[in-house]
PDB file of C-alpha atoms in Angstrom:
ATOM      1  CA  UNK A   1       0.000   0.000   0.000  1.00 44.00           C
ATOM      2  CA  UNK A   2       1.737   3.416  -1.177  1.00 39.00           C
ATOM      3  CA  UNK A   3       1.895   6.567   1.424  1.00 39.00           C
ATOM      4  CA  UNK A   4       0.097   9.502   0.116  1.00 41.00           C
ATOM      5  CA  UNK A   5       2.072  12.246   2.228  1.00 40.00           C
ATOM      6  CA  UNK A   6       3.721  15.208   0.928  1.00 44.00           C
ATOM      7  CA  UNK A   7       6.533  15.264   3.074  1.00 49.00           C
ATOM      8  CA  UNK A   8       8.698  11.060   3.380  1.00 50.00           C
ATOM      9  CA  UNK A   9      10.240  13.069   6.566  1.00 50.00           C
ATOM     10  CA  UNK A  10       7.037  13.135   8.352  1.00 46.00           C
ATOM     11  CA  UNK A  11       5.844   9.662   7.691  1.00 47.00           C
ATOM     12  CA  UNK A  12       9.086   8.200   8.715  1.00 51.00           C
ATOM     13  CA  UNK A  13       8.952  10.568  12.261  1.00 44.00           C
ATOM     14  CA  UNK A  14       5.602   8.823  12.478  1.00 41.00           C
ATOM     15  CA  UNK A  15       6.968   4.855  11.968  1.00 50.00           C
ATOM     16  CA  UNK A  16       9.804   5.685  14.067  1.00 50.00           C
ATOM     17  CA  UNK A  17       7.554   6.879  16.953  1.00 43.00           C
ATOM     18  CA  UNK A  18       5.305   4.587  16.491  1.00 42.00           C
ATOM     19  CA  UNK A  19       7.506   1.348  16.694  1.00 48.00           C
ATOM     20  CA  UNK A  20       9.281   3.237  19.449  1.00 43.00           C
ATOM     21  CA  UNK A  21       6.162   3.632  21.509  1.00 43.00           C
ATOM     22  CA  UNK A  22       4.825  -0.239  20.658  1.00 42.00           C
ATOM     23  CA  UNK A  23       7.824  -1.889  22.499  1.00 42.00           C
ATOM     24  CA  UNK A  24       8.037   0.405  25.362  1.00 38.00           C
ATOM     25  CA  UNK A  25       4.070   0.178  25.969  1.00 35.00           C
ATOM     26  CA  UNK A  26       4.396  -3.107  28.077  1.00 38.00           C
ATOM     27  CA  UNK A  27       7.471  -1.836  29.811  1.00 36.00           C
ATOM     28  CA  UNK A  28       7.576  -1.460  33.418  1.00 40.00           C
ATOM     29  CA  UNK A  29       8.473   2.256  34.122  1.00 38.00           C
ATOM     30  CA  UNK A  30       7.567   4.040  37.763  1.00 42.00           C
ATOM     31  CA  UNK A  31       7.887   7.814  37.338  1.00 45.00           C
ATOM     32  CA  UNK A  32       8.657   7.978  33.641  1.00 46.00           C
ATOM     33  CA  UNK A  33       6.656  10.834  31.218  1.00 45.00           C
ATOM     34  CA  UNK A  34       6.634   7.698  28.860  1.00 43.00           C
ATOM     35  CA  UNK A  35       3.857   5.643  31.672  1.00 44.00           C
ATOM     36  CA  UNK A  36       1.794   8.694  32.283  1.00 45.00           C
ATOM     37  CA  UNK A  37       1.685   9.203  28.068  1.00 42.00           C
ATOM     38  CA  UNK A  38       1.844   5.650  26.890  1.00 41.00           C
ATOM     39  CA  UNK A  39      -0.463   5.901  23.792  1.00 44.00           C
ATOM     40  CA  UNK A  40       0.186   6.417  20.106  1.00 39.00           C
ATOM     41  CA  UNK A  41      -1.481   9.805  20.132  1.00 40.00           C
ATOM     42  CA  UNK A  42       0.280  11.170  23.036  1.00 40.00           C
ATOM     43  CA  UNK A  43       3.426  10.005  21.724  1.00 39.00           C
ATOM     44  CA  UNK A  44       3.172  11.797  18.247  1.00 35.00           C
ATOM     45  CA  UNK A  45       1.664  14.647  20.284  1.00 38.00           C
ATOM     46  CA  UNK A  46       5.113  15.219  22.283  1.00 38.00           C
ATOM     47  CA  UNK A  47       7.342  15.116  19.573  1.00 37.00           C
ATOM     48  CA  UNK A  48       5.507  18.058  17.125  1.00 37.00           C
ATOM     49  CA  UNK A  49       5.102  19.541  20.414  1.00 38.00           C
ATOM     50  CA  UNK A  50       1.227  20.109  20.874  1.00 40.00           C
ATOM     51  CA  UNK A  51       0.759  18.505  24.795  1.00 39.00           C
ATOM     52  CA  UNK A  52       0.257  21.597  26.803  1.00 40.00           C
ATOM     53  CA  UNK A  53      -0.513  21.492  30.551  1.00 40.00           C
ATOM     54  CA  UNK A  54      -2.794  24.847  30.230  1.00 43.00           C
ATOM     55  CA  UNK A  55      -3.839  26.992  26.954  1.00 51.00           C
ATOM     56  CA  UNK A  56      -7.009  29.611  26.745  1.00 62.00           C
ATOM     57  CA  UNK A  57     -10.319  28.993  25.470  1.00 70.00           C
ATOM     58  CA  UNK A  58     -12.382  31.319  24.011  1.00 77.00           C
ATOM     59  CA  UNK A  59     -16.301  31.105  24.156  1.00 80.00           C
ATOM     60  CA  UNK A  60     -18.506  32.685  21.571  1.00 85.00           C
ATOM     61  CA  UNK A  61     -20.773  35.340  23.488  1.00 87.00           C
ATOM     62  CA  UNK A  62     -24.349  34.939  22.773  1.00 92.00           C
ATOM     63  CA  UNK A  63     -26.681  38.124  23.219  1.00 91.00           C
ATOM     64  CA  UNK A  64     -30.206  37.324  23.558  1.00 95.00           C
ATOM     65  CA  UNK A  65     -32.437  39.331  21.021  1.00 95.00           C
ATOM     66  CA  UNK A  66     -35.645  39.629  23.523  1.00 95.00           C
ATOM     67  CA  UNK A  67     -36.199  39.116  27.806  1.00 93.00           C
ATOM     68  CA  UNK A  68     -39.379  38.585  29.584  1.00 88.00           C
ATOM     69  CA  UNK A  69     -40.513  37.814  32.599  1.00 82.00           C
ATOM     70  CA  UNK A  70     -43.814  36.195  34.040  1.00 79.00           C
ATOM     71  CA  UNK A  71     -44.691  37.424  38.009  1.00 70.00           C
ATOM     72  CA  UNK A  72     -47.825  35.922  39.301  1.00 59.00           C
ATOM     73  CA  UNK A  73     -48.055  38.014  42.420  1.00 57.00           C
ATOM     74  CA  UNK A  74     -48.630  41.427  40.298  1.00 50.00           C
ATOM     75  CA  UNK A  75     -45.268  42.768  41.569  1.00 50.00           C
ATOM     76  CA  UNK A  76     -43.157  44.781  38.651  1.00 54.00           C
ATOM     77  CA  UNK A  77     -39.543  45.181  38.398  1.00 56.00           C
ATOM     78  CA  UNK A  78     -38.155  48.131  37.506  1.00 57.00           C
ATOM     79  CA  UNK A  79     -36.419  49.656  35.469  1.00 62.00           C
ATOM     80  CA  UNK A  80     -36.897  48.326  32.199  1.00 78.00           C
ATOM     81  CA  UNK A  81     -36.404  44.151  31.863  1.00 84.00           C
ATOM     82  CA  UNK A  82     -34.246  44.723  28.788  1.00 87.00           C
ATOM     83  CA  UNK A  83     -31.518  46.433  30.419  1.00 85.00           C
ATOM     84  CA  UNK A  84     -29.844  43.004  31.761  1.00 89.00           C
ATOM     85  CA  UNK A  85     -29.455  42.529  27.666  1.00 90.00           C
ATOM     86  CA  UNK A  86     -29.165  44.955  26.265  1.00 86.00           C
ATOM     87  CA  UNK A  87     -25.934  46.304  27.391  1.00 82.00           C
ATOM     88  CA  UNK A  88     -26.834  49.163  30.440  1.00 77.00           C
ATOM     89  CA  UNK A  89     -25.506  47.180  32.978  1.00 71.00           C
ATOM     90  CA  UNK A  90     -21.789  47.604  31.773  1.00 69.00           C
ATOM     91  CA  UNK A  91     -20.034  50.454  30.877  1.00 62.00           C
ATOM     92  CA  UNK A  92     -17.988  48.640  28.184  1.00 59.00           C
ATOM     93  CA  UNK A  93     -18.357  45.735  25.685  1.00 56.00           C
ATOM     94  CA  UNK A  94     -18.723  42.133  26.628  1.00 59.00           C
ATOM     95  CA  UNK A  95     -15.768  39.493  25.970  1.00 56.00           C
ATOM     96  CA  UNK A  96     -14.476  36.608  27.353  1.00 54.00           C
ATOM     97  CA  UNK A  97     -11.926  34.896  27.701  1.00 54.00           C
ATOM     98  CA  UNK A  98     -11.399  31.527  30.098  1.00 51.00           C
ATOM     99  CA  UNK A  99      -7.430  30.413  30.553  1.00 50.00           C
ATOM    100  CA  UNK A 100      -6.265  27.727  32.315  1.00 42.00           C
ATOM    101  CA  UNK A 101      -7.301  23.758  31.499  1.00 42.00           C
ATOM    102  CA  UNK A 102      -8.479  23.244  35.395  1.00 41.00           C
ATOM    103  CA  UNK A 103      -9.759  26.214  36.892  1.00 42.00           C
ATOM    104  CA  UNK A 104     -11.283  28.753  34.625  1.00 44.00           C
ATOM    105  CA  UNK A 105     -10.139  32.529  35.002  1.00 46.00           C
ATOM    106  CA  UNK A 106     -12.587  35.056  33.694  1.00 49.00           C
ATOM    107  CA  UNK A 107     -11.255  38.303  32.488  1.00 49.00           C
ATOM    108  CA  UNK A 108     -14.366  40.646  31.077  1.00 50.00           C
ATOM    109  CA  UNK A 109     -14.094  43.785  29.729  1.00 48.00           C
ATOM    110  CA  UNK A 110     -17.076  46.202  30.984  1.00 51.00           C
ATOM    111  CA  UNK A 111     -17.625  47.262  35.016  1.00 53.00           C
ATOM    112  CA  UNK A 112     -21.186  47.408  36.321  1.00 56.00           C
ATOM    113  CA  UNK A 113     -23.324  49.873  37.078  1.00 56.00           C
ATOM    114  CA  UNK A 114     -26.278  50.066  38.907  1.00 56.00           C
ATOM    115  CA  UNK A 115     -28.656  50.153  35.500  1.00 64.00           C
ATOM    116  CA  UNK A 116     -29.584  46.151  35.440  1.00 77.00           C
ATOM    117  CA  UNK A 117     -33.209  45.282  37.108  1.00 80.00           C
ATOM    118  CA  UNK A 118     -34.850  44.384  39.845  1.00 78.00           C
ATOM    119  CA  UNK A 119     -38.256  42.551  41.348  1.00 76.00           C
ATOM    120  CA  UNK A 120     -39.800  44.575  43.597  1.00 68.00           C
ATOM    121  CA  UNK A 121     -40.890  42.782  46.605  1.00 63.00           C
ATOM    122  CA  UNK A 122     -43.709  40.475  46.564  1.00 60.00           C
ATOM    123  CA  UNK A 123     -42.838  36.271  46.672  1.00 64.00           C
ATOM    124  CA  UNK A 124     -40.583  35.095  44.447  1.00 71.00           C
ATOM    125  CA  UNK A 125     -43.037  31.981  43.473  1.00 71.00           C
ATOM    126  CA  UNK A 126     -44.020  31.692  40.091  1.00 75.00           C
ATOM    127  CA  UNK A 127     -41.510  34.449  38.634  1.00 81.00           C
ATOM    128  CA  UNK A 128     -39.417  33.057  35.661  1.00 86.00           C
ATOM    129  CA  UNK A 129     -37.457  34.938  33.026  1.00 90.00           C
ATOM    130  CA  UNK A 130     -37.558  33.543  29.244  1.00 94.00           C
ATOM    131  CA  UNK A 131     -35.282  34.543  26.791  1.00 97.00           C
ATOM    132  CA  UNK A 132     -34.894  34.411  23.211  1.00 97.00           C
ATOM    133  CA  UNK A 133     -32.436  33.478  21.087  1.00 97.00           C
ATOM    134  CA  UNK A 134     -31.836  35.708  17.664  1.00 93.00           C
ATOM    135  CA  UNK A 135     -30.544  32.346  16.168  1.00 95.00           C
ATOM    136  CA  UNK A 136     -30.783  28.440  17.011  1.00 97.00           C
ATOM    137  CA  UNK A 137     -27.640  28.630  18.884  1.00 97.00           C
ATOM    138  CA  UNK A 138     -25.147  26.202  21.401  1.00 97.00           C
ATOM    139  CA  UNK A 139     -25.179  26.917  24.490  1.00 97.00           C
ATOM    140  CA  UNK A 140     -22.689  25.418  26.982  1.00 95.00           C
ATOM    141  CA  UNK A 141     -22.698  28.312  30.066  1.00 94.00           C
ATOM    142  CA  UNK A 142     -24.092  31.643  31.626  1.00 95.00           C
ATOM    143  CA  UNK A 143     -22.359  35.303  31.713  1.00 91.00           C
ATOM    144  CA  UNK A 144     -24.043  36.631  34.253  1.00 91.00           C
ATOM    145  CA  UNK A 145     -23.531  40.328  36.345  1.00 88.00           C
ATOM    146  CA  UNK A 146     -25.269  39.389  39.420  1.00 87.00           C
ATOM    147  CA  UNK A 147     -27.410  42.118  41.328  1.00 84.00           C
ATOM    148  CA  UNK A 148     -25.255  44.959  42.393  1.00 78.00           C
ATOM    149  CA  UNK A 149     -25.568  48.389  43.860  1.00 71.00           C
ATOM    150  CA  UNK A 150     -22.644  50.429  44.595  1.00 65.00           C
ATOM    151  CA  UNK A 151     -23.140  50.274  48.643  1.00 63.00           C
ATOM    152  CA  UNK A 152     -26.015  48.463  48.491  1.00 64.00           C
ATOM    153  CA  UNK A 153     -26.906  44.493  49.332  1.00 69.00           C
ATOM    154  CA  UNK A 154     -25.547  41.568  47.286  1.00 73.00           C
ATOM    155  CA  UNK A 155     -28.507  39.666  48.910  1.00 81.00           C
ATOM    156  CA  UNK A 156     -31.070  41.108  46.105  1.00 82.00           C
ATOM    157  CA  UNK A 157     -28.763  38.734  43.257  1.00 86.00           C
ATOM    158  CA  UNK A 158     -30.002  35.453  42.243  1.00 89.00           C
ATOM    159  CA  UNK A 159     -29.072  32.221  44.344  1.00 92.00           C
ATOM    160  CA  UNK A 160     -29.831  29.611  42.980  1.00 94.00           C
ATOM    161  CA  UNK A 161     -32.350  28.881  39.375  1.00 95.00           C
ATOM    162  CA  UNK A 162     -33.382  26.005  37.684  1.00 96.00           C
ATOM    163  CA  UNK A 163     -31.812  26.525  33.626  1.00 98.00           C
ATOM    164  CA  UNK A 164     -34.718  24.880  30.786  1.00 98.00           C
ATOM    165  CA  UNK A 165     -34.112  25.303  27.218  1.00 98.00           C
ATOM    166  CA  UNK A 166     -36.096  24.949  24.235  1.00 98.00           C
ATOM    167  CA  UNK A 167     -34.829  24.094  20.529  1.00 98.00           C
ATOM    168  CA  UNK A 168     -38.677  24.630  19.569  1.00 97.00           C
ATOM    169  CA  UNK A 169     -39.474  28.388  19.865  1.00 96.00           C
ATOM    170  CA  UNK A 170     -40.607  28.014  23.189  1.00 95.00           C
ATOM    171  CA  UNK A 171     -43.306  25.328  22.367  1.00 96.00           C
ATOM    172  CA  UNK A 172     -41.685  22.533  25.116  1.00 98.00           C
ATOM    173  CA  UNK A 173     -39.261  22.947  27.806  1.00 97.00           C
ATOM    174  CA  UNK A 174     -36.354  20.702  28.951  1.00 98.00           C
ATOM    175  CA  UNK A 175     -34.644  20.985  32.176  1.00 98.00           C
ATOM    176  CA  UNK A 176     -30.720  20.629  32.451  1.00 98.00           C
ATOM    177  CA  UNK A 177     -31.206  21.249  36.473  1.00 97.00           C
ATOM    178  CA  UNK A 178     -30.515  23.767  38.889  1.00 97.00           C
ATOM    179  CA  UNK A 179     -27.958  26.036  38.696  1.00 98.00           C
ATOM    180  CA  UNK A 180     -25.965  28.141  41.403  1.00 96.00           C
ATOM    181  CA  UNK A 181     -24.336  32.180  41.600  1.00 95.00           C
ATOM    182  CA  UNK A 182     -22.204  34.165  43.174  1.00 91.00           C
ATOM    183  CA  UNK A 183     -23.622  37.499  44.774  1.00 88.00           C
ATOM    184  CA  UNK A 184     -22.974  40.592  43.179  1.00 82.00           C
ATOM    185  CA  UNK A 185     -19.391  42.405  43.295  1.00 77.00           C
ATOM    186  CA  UNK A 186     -19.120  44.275  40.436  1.00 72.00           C
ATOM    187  CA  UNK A 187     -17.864  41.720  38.225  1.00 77.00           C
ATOM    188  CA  UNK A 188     -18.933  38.997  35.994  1.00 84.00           C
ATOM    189  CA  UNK A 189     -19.225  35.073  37.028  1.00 88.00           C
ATOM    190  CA  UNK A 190     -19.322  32.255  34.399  1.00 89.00           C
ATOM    191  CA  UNK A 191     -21.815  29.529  35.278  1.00 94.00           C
ATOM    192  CA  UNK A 192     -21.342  26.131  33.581  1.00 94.00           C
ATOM    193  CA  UNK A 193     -24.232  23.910  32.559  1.00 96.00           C
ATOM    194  CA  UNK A 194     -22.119  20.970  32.332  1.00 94.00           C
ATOM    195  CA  UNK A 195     -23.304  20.036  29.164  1.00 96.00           C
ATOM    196  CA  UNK A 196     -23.515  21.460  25.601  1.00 96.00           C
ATOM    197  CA  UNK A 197     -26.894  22.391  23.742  1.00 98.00           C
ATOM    198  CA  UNK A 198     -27.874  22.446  20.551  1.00 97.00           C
ATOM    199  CA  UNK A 199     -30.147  24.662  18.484  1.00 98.00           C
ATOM    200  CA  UNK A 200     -31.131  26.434  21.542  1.00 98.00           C
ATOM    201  CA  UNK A 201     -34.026  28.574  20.385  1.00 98.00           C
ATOM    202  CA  UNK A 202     -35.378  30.003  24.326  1.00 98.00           C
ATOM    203  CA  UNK A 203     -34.036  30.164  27.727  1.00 98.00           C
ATOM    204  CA  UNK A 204     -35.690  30.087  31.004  1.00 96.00           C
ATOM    205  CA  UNK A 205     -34.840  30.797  34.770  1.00 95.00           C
ATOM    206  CA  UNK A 206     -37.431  29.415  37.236  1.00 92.00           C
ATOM    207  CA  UNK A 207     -37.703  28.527  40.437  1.00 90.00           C
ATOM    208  CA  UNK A 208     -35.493  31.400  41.482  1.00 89.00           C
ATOM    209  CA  UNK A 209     -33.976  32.002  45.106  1.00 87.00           C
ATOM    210  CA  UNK A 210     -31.881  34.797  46.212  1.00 87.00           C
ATOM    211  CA  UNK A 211     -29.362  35.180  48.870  1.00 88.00           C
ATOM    212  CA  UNK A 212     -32.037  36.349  51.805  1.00 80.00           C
ATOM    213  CA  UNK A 213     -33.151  39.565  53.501  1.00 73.00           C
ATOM    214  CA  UNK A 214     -31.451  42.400  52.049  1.00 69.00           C
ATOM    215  CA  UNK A 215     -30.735  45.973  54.555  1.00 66.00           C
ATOM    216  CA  UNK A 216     -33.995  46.639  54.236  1.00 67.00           C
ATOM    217  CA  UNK A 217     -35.031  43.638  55.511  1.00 65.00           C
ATOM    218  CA  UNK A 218     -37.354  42.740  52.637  1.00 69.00           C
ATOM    219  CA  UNK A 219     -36.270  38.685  51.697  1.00 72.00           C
ATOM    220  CA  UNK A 220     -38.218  38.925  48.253  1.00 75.00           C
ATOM    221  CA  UNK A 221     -36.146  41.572  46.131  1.00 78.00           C
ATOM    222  CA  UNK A 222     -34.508  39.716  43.032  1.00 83.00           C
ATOM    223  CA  UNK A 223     -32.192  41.210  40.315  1.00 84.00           C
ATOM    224  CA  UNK A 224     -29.583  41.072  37.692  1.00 87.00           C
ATOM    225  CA  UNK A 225     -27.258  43.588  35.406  1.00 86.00           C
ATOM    226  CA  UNK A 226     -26.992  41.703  32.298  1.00 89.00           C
ATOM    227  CA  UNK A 227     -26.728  38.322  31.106  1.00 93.00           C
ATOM    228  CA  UNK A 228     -25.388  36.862  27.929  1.00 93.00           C
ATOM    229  CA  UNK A 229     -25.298  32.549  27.045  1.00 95.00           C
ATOM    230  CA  UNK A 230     -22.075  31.419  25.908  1.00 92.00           C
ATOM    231  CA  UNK A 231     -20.474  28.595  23.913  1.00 91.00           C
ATOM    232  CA  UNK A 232     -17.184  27.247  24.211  1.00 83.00           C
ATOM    233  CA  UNK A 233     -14.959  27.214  20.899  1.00 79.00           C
ATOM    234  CA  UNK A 234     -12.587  24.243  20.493  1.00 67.00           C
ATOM    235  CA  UNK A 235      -8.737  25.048  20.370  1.00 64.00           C
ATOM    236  CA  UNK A 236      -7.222  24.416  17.134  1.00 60.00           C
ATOM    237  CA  UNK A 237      -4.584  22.263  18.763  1.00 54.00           C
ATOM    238  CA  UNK A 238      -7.085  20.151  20.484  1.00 49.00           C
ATOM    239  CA  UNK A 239      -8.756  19.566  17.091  1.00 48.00           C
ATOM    240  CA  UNK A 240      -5.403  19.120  15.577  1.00 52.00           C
ATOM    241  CA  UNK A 241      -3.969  16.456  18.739  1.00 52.00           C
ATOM    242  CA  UNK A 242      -7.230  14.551  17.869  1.00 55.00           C
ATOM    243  CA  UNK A 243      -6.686  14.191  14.215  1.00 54.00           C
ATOM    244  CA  UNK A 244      -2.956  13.148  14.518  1.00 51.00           C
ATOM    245  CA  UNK A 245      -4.529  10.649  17.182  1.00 52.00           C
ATOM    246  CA  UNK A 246      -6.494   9.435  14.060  1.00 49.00           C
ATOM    247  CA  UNK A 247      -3.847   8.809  11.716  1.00 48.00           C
ATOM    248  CA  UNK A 248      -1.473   6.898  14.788  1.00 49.00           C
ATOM    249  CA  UNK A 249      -4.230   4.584  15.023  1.00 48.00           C
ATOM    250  CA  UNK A 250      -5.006   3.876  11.656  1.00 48.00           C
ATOM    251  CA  UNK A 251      -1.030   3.648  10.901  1.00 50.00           C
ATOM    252  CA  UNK A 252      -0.954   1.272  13.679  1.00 49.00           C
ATOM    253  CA  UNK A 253      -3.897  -0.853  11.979  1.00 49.00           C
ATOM    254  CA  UNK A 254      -2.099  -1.072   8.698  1.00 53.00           C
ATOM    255  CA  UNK A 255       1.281  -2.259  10.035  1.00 55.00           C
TER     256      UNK A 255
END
């Protein structure tokens, strides 16, 4: 069976690793790189040099084209219910950024102010927010600005919310399960949903809690400063570590 490769050096890097890696699999070696990356892909990995221990990942920010929200007491929120989209509760653009493999580090531009929205009092039964999507989108995480008033309580932010989707214009609901925050400190949180969606038409919050009696002593004041959906976007070297992982095994087969 003939190559097709247009460079001999490569394939021959790629026999040579491979044979290497085949007769040291079944060795016996405590505290060696070579036990901890004893696999065809990580081999060819190390030597083009694409194992990394850390490297950023970016996520797509998704802005949300329309907000509602349902209240079955009769209580309104003011101000206006758009503002946690539409951009008033920062003072700059929105991006993101997430580095590190293991513990994400969020670095936002934009610094609230107090122009998000709030539920004024009444029970925080049977209030939901629903949100639409301009596009069928994937969703795999929440930008949130929590509640927050320059001096005043953190306690008015959401707690914690159970997350539904719909891929249906808003005709059926699926739950991926409650969800936790942060309270409010000026700054943005990411919350993850633990899985990715697909063709996400509508979002929903329900069964929403906050963080307890605020300094006024009212225990049924809810709010956010803006909220965006965001979707993680693969690394290029991850893609690329997979495919080489591809051709290791099928060169493997075919020896």
């Amino acid at each position: 069976m003939s190559r097709r490769s247009s460079s001999p050096q490569a394939a021959s890097l790629i026999d040579n690793l491979l044979e290497k890696n085949h007769h040291t699999y079944h060795m016996k070696m405590k505290n060696s790189p070579a036990k901890q990356c004893a696999s065809f892909t990580c081999a060819i990995a190390s030597a083009f040099g694409l194992l990394s221990l850390s490297h950023a990942v970016t996520y797509d920010v998704i802005t949300p084209s329309n907000v509602s929200f349902i209240d079955d007491t009769g209580v309104f929120g003011s101000p206006d219910i758009s503002n946690i989209i539409n951009g008033s509760g920062v003072s700059s653009p929105i991006g993101v950024t997430i580095e590190s493999t293991n513990i994400p580090s969020l670095s936002v531009t934009g610094n609230i102010d107090a122009t998000g929205w709030r539920r004024n009092g009444g029970n925080l039964t049977g209030l939901f927010f629903t949100f639409t999507l301009q596009d069928p989108s994937t969703v795999s995480g929440i930008l949130l600005a929590n509640y927050f008033e320059s001096g005043g309580p953190a306690a008015r932010g959401m707690n914690t919310f159970t997350f539904q989707y719909s891929d249906d214009e808003g005709q059926n609901y699926y739950s991926v399960g409650t969800l936790s925050a942060t309270q409010g400190n000026g700054g943005f949180q990411l919350i993850d949903l633990g899985t990715t969606l697909t063709g996400v038409t509508n979002v929903r919050f329900s069964s929403i809690t906050n963080f307890g009696a605020d300094g006024t002593g009212n225990s049924n004041i809810v709010g956010m400063n803006e909220v965006r959906f965001v979707n993680a976007v693969p690394e290029p070297s991850a893609a690329l570590l997979g495919g080489l992982g591809v051709l290791a095994l099928l060169r493997r087969r075919r020896a």
